[in-house]
mmCIF file of N, CA and C in Angstrom:
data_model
loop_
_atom_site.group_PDB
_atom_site.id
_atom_site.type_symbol
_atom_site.label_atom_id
_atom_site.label_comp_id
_atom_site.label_asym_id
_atom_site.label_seq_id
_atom_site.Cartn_x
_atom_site.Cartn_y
_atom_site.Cartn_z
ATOM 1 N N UNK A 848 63.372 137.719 131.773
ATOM 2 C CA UNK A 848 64.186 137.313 130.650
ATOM 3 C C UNK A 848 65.492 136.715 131.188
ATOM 4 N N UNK A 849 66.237 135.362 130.518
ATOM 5 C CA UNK A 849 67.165 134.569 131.172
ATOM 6 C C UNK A 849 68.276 135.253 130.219
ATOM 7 N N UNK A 850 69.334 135.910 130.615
ATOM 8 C CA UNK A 850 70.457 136.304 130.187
ATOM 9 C C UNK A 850 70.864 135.293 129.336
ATOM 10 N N UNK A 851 71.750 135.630 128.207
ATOM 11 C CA UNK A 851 71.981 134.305 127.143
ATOM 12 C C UNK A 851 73.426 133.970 127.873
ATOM 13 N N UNK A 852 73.823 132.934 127.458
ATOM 14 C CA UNK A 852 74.823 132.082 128.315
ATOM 15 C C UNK A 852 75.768 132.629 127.034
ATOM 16 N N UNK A 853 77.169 132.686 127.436
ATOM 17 C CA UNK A 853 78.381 132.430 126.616
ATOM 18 C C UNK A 853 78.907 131.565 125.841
ATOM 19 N N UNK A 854 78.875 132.436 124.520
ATOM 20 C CA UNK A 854 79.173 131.076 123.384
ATOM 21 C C UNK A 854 80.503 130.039 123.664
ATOM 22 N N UNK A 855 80.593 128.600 123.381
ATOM 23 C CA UNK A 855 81.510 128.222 123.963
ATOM 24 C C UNK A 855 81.984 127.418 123.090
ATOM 25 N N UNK A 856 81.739 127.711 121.810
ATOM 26 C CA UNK A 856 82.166 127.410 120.503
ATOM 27 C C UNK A 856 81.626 128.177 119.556
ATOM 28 N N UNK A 857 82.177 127.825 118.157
ATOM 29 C CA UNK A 857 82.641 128.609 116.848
ATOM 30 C C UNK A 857 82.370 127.636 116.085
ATOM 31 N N UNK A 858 82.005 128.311 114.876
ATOM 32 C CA UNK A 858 82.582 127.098 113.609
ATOM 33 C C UNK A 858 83.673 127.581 112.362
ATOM 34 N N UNK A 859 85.057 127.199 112.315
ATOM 35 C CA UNK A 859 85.878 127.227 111.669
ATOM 36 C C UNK A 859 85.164 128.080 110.521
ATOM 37 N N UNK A 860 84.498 126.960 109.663
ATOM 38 C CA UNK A 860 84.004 127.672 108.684
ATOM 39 C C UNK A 860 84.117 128.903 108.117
ATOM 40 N N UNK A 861 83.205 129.649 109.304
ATOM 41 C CA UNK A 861 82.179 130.780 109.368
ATOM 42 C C UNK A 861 82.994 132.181 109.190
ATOM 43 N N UNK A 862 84.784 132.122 109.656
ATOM 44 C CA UNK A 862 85.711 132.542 109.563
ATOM 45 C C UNK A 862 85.892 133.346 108.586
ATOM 46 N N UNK A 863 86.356 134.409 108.875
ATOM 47 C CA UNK A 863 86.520 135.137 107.044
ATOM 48 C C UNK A 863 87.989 134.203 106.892
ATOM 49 N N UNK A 864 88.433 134.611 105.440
ATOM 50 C CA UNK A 864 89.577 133.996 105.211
ATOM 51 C C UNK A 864 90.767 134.329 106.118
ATOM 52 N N UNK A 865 90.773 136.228 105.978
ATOM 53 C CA UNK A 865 92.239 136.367 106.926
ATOM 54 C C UNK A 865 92.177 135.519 108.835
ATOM 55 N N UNK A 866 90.670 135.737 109.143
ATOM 56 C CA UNK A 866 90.510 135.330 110.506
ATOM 57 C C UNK A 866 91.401 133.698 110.800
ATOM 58 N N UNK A 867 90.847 132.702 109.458
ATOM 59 C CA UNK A 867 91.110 131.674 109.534
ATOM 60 C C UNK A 867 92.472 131.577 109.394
ATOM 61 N N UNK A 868 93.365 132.607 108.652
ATOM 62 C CA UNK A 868 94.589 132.365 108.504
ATOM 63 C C UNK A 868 95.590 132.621 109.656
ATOM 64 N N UNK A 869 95.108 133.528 110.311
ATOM 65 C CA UNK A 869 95.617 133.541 111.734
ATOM 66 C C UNK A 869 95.029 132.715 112.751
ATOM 67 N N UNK A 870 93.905 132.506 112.516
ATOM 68 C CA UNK A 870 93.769 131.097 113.712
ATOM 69 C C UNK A 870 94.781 130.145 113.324
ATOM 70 N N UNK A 871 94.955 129.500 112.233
ATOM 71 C CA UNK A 871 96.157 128.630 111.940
ATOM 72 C C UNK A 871 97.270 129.126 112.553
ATOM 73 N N UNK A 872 97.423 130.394 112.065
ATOM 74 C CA UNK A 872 99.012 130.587 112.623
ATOM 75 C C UNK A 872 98.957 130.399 113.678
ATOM 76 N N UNK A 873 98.412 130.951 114.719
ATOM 77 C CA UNK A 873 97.965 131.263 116.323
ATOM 78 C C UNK A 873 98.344 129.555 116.458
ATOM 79 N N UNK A 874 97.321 128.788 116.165
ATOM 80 C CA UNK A 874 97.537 127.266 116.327
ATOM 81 C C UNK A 874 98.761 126.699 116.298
ATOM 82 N N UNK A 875 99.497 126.942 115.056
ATOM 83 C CA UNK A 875 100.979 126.372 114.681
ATOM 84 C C UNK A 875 101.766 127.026 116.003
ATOM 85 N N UNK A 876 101.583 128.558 115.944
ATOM 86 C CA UNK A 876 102.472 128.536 117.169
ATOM 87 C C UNK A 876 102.263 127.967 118.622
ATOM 88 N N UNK A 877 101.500 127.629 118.635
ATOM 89 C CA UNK A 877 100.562 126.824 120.233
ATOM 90 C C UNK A 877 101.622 125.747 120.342
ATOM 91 N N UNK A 878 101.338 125.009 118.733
ATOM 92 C CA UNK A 878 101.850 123.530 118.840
ATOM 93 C C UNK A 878 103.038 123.651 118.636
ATOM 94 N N UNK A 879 104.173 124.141 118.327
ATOM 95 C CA UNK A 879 105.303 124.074 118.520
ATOM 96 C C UNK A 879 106.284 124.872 119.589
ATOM 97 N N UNK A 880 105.268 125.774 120.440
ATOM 98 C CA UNK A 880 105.473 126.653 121.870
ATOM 99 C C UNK A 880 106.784 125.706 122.430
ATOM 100 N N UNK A 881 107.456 126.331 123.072
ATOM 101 C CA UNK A 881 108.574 125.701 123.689
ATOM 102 C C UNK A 881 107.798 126.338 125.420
ATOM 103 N N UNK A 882 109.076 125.557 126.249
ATOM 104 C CA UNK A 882 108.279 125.929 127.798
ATOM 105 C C UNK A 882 108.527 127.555 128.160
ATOM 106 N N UNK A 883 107.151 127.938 128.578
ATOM 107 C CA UNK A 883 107.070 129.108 129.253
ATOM 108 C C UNK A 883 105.726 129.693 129.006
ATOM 109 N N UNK A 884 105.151 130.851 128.709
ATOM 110 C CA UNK A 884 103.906 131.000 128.656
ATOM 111 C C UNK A 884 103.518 131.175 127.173
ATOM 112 N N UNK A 885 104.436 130.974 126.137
ATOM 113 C CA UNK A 885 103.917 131.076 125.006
ATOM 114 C C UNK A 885 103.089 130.391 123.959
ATOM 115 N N UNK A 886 102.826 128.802 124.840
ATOM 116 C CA UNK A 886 101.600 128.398 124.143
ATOM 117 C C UNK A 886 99.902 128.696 124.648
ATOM 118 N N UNK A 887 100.089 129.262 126.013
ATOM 119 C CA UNK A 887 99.017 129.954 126.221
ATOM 120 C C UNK A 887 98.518 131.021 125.803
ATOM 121 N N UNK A 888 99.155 132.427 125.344
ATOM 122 C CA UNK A 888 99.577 133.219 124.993
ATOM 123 C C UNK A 888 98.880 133.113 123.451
ATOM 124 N N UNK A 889 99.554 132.064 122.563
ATOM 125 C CA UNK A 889 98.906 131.838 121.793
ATOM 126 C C UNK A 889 97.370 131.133 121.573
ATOM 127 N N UNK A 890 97.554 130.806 122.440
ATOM 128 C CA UNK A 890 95.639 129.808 122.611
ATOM 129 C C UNK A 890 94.637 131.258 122.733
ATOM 130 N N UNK A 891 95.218 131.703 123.712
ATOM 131 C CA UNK A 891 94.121 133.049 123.791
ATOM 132 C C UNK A 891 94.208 133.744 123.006
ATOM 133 N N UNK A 892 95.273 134.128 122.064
ATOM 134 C CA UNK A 892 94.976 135.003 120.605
ATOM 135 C C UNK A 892 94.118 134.087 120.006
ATOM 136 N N UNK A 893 94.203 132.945 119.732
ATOM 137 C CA UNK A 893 93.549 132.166 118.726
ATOM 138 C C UNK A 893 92.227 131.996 119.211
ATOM 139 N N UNK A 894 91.722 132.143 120.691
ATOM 140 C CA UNK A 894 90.570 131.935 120.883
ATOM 141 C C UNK A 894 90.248 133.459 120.747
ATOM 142 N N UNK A 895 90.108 134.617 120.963
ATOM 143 C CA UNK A 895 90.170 136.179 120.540
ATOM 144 C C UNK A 895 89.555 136.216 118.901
ATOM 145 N N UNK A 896 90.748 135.377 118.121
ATOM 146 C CA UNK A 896 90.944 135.740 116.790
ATOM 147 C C UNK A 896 89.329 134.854 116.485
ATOM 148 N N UNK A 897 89.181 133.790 117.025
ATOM 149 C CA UNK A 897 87.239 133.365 116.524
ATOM 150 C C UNK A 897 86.837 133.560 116.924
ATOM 151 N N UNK A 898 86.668 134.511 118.012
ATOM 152 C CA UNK A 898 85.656 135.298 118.387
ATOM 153 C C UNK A 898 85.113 134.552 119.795
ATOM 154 N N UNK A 899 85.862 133.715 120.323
ATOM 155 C CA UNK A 899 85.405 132.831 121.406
ATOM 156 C C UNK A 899 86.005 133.896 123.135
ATOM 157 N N UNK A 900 84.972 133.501 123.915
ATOM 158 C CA UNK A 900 85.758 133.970 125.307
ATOM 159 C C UNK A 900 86.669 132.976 125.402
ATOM 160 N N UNK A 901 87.797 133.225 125.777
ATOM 161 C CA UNK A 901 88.753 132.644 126.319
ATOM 162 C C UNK A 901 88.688 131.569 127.276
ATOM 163 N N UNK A 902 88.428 130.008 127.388
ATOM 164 C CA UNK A 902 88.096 129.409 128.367
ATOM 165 C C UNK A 902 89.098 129.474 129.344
ATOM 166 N N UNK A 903 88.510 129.147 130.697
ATOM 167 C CA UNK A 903 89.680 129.159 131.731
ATOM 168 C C UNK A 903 90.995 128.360 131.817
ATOM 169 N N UNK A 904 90.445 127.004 130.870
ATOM 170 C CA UNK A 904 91.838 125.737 130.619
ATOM 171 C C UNK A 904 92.699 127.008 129.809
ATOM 172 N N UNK A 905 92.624 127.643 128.991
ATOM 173 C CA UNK A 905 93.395 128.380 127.699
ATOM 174 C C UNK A 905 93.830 127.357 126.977
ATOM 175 N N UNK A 906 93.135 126.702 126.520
ATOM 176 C CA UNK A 906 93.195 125.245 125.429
ATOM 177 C C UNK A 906 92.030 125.079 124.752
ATOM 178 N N UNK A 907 92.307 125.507 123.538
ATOM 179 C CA UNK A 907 91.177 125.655 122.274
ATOM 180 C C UNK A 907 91.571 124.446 121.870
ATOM 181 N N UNK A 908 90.756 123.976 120.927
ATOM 182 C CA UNK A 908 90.523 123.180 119.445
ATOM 183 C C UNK A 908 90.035 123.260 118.316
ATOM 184 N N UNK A 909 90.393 122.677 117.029
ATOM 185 C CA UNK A 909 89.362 122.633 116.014
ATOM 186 C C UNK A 909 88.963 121.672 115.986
ATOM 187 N N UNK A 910 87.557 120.740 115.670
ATOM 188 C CA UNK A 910 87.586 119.701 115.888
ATOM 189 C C UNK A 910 88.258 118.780 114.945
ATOM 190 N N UNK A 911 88.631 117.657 115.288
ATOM 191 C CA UNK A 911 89.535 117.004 113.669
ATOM 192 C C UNK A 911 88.441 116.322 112.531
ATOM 193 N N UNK A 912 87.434 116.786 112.511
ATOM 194 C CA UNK A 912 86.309 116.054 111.687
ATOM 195 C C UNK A 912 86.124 116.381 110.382
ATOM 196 N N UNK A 913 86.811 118.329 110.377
ATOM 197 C CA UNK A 913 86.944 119.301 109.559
ATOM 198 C C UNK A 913 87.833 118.735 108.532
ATOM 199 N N UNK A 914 88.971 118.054 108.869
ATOM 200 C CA UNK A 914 89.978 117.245 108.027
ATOM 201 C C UNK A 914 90.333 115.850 107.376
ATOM 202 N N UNK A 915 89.980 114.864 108.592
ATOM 203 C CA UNK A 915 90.224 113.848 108.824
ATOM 204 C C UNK A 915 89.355 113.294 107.815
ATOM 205 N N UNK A 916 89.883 112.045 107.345
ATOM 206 C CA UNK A 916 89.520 111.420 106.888
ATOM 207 C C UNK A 916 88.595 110.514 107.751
ATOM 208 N N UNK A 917 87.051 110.117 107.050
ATOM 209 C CA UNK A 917 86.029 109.666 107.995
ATOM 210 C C UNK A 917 85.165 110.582 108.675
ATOM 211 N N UNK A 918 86.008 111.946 108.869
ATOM 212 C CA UNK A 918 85.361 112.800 109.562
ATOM 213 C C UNK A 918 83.952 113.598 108.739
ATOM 214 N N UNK A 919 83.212 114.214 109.468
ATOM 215 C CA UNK A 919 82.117 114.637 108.925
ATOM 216 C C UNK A 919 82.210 116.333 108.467
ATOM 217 N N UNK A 920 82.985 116.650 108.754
ATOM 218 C CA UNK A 920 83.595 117.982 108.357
ATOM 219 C C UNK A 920 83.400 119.099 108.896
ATOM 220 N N UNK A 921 82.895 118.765 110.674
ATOM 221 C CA UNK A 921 82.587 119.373 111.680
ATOM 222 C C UNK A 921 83.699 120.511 112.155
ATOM 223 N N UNK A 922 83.473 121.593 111.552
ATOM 224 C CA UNK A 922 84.630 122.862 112.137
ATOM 225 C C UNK A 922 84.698 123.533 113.357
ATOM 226 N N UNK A 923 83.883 123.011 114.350
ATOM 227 C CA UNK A 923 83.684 123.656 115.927
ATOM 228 C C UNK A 923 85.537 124.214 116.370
ATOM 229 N N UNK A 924 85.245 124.875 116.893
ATOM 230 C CA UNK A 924 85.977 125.391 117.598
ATOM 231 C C UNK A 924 85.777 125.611 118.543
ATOM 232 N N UNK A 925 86.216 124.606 119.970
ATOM 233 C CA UNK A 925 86.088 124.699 120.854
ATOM 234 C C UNK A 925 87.258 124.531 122.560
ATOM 235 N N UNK A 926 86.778 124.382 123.483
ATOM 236 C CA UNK A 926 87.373 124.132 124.849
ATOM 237 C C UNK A 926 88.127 122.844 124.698
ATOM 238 N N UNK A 927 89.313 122.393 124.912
ATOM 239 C CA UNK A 927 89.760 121.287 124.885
ATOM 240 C C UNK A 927 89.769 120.948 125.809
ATOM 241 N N UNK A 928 88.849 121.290 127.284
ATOM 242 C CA UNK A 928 88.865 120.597 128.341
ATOM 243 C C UNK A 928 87.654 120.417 128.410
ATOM 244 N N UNK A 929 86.620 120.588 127.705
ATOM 245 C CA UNK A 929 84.788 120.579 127.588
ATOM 246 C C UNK A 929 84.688 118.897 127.810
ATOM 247 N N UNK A 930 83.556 118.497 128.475
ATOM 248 C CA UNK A 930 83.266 117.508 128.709
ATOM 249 C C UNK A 930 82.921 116.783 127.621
ATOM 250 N N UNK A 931 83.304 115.608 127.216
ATOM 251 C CA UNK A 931 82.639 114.765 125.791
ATOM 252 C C UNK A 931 83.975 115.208 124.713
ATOM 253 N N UNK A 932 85.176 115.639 124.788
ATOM 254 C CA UNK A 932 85.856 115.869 123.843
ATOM 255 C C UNK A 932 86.414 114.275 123.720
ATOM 256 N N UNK A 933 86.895 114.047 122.451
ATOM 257 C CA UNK A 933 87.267 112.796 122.227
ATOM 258 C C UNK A 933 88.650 112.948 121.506
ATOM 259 N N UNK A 934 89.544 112.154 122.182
ATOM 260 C CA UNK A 934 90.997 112.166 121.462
ATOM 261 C C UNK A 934 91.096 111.215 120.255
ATOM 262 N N UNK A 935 91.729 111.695 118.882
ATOM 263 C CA UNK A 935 91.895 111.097 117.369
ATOM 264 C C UNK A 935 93.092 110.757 117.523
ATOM 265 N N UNK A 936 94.009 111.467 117.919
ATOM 266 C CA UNK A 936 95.140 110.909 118.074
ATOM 267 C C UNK A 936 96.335 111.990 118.813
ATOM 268 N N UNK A 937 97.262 111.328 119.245
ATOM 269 C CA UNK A 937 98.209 112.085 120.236
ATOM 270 C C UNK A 937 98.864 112.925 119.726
ATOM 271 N N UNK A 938 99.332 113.894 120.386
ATOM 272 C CA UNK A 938 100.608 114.907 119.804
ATOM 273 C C UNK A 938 101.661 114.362 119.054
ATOM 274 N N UNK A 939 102.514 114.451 117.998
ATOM 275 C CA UNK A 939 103.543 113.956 117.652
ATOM 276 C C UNK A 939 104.967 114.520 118.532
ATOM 277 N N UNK A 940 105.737 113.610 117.985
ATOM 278 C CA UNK A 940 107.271 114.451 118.852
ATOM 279 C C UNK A 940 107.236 115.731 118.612
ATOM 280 N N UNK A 941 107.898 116.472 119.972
ATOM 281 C CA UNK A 941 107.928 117.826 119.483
ATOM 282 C C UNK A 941 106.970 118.873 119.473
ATOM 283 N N UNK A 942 105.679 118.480 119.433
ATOM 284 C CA UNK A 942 104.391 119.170 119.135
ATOM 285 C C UNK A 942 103.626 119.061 120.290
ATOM 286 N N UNK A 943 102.851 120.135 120.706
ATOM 287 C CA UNK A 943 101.882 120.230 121.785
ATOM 288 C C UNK A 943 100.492 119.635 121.583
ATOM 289 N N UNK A 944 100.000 119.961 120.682
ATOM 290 C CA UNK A 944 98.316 119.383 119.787
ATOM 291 C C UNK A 944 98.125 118.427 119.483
ATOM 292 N N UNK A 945 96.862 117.679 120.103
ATOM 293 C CA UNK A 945 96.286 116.113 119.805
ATOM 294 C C UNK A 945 95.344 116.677 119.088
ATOM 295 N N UNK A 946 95.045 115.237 118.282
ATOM 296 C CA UNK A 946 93.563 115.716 117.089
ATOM 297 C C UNK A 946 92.751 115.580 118.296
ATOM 298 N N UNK A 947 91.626 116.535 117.914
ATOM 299 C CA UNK A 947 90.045 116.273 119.417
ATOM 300 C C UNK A 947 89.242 116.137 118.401
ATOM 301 N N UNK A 948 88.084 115.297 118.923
ATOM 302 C CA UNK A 948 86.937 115.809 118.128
ATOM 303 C C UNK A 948 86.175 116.480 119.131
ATOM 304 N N UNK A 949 85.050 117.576 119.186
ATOM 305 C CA UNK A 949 84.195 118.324 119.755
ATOM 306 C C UNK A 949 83.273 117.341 120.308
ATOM 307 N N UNK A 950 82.585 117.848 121.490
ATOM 308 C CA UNK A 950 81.911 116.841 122.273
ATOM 309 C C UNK A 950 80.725 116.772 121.493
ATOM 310 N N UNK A 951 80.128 117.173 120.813
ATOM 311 C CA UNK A 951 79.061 117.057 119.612
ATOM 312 C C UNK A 951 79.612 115.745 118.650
ATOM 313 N N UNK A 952 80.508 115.886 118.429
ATOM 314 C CA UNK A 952 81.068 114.984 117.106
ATOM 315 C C UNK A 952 81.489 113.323 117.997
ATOM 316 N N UNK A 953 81.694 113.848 119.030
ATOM 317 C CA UNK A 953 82.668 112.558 120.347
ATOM 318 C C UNK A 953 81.164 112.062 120.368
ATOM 319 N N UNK A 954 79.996 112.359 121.013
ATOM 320 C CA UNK A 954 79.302 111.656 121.135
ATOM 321 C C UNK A 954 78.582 111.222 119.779
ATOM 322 N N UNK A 955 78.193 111.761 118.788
ATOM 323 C CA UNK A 955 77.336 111.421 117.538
ATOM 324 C C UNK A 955 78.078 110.120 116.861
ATOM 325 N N UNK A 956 79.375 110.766 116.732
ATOM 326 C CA UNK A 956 80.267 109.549 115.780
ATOM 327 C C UNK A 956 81.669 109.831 116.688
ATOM 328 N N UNK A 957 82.100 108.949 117.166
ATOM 329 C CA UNK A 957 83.291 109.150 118.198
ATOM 330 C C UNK A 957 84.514 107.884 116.951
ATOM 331 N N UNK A 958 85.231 108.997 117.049
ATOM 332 C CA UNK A 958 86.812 107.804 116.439
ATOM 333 C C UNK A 958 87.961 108.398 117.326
ATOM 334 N N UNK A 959 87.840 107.311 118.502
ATOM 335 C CA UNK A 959 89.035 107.510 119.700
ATOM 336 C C UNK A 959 89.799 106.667 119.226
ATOM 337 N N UNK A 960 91.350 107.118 119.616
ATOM 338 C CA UNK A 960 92.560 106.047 119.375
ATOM 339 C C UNK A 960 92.212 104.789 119.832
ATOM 340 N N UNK A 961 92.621 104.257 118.687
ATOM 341 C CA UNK A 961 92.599 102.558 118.885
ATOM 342 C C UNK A 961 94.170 102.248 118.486
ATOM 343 N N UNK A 962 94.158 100.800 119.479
ATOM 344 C CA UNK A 962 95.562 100.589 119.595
ATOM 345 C C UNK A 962 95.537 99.530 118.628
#
């Protein structure tokens, strides 16, 4: 028997409500972390809080498909260093978090920044 491999995503969704409400928070504080270890700190609560192992980057995502307009309403929660992630758009001033889409969503329907 082949040992099952480690889940390496989530789906937003699937979340009870309070779970999801602290993944947000967890998130908000990621993205507005000032320097030192507190946006990591927060990545790993937020990856904890869905139930994900902690990847070694300590850089989660939701994918932006869940929101975005165009998007397919893909709620993964995943590695933001996973191979096939696709950037929607950059961090704003001030803020740590680019939209990703999940390497599922990057390859099926990919909307990378266009200039």
């Amino acid at each position: 028997m082949t040992p099952a491999l480690p889940r390496t995503e989530t789906d937003y969704r699937s979340l009870t409500t309070a779970q999801q409400d602290e993944f947000d928070r967890l998130m908000e504080q990621a993205d507005t972390a000032g320097p030192g270890d507190a946006y990591h700190q927060a990545m790993t609560e937020a990856a904890l809080t869905a139930g994900l192992p902690v990847p070694a980057s300590r850089d989660i995502a939701r994918c932006s498909c869940l929101n975005d307009a165009g998007g397919c309403g893909c709620g993964a929660i995943f590695d933001s260093h996973a191979l096939g992630v696709v950037v929607t758009a950059t961090n704003a001033p001030n803020r740590n978090l680019s939209e990703l889409q999940c390497p599922t969503c990057g390859h099926d329907h990919p909307r990378p920044i266009t200039d």
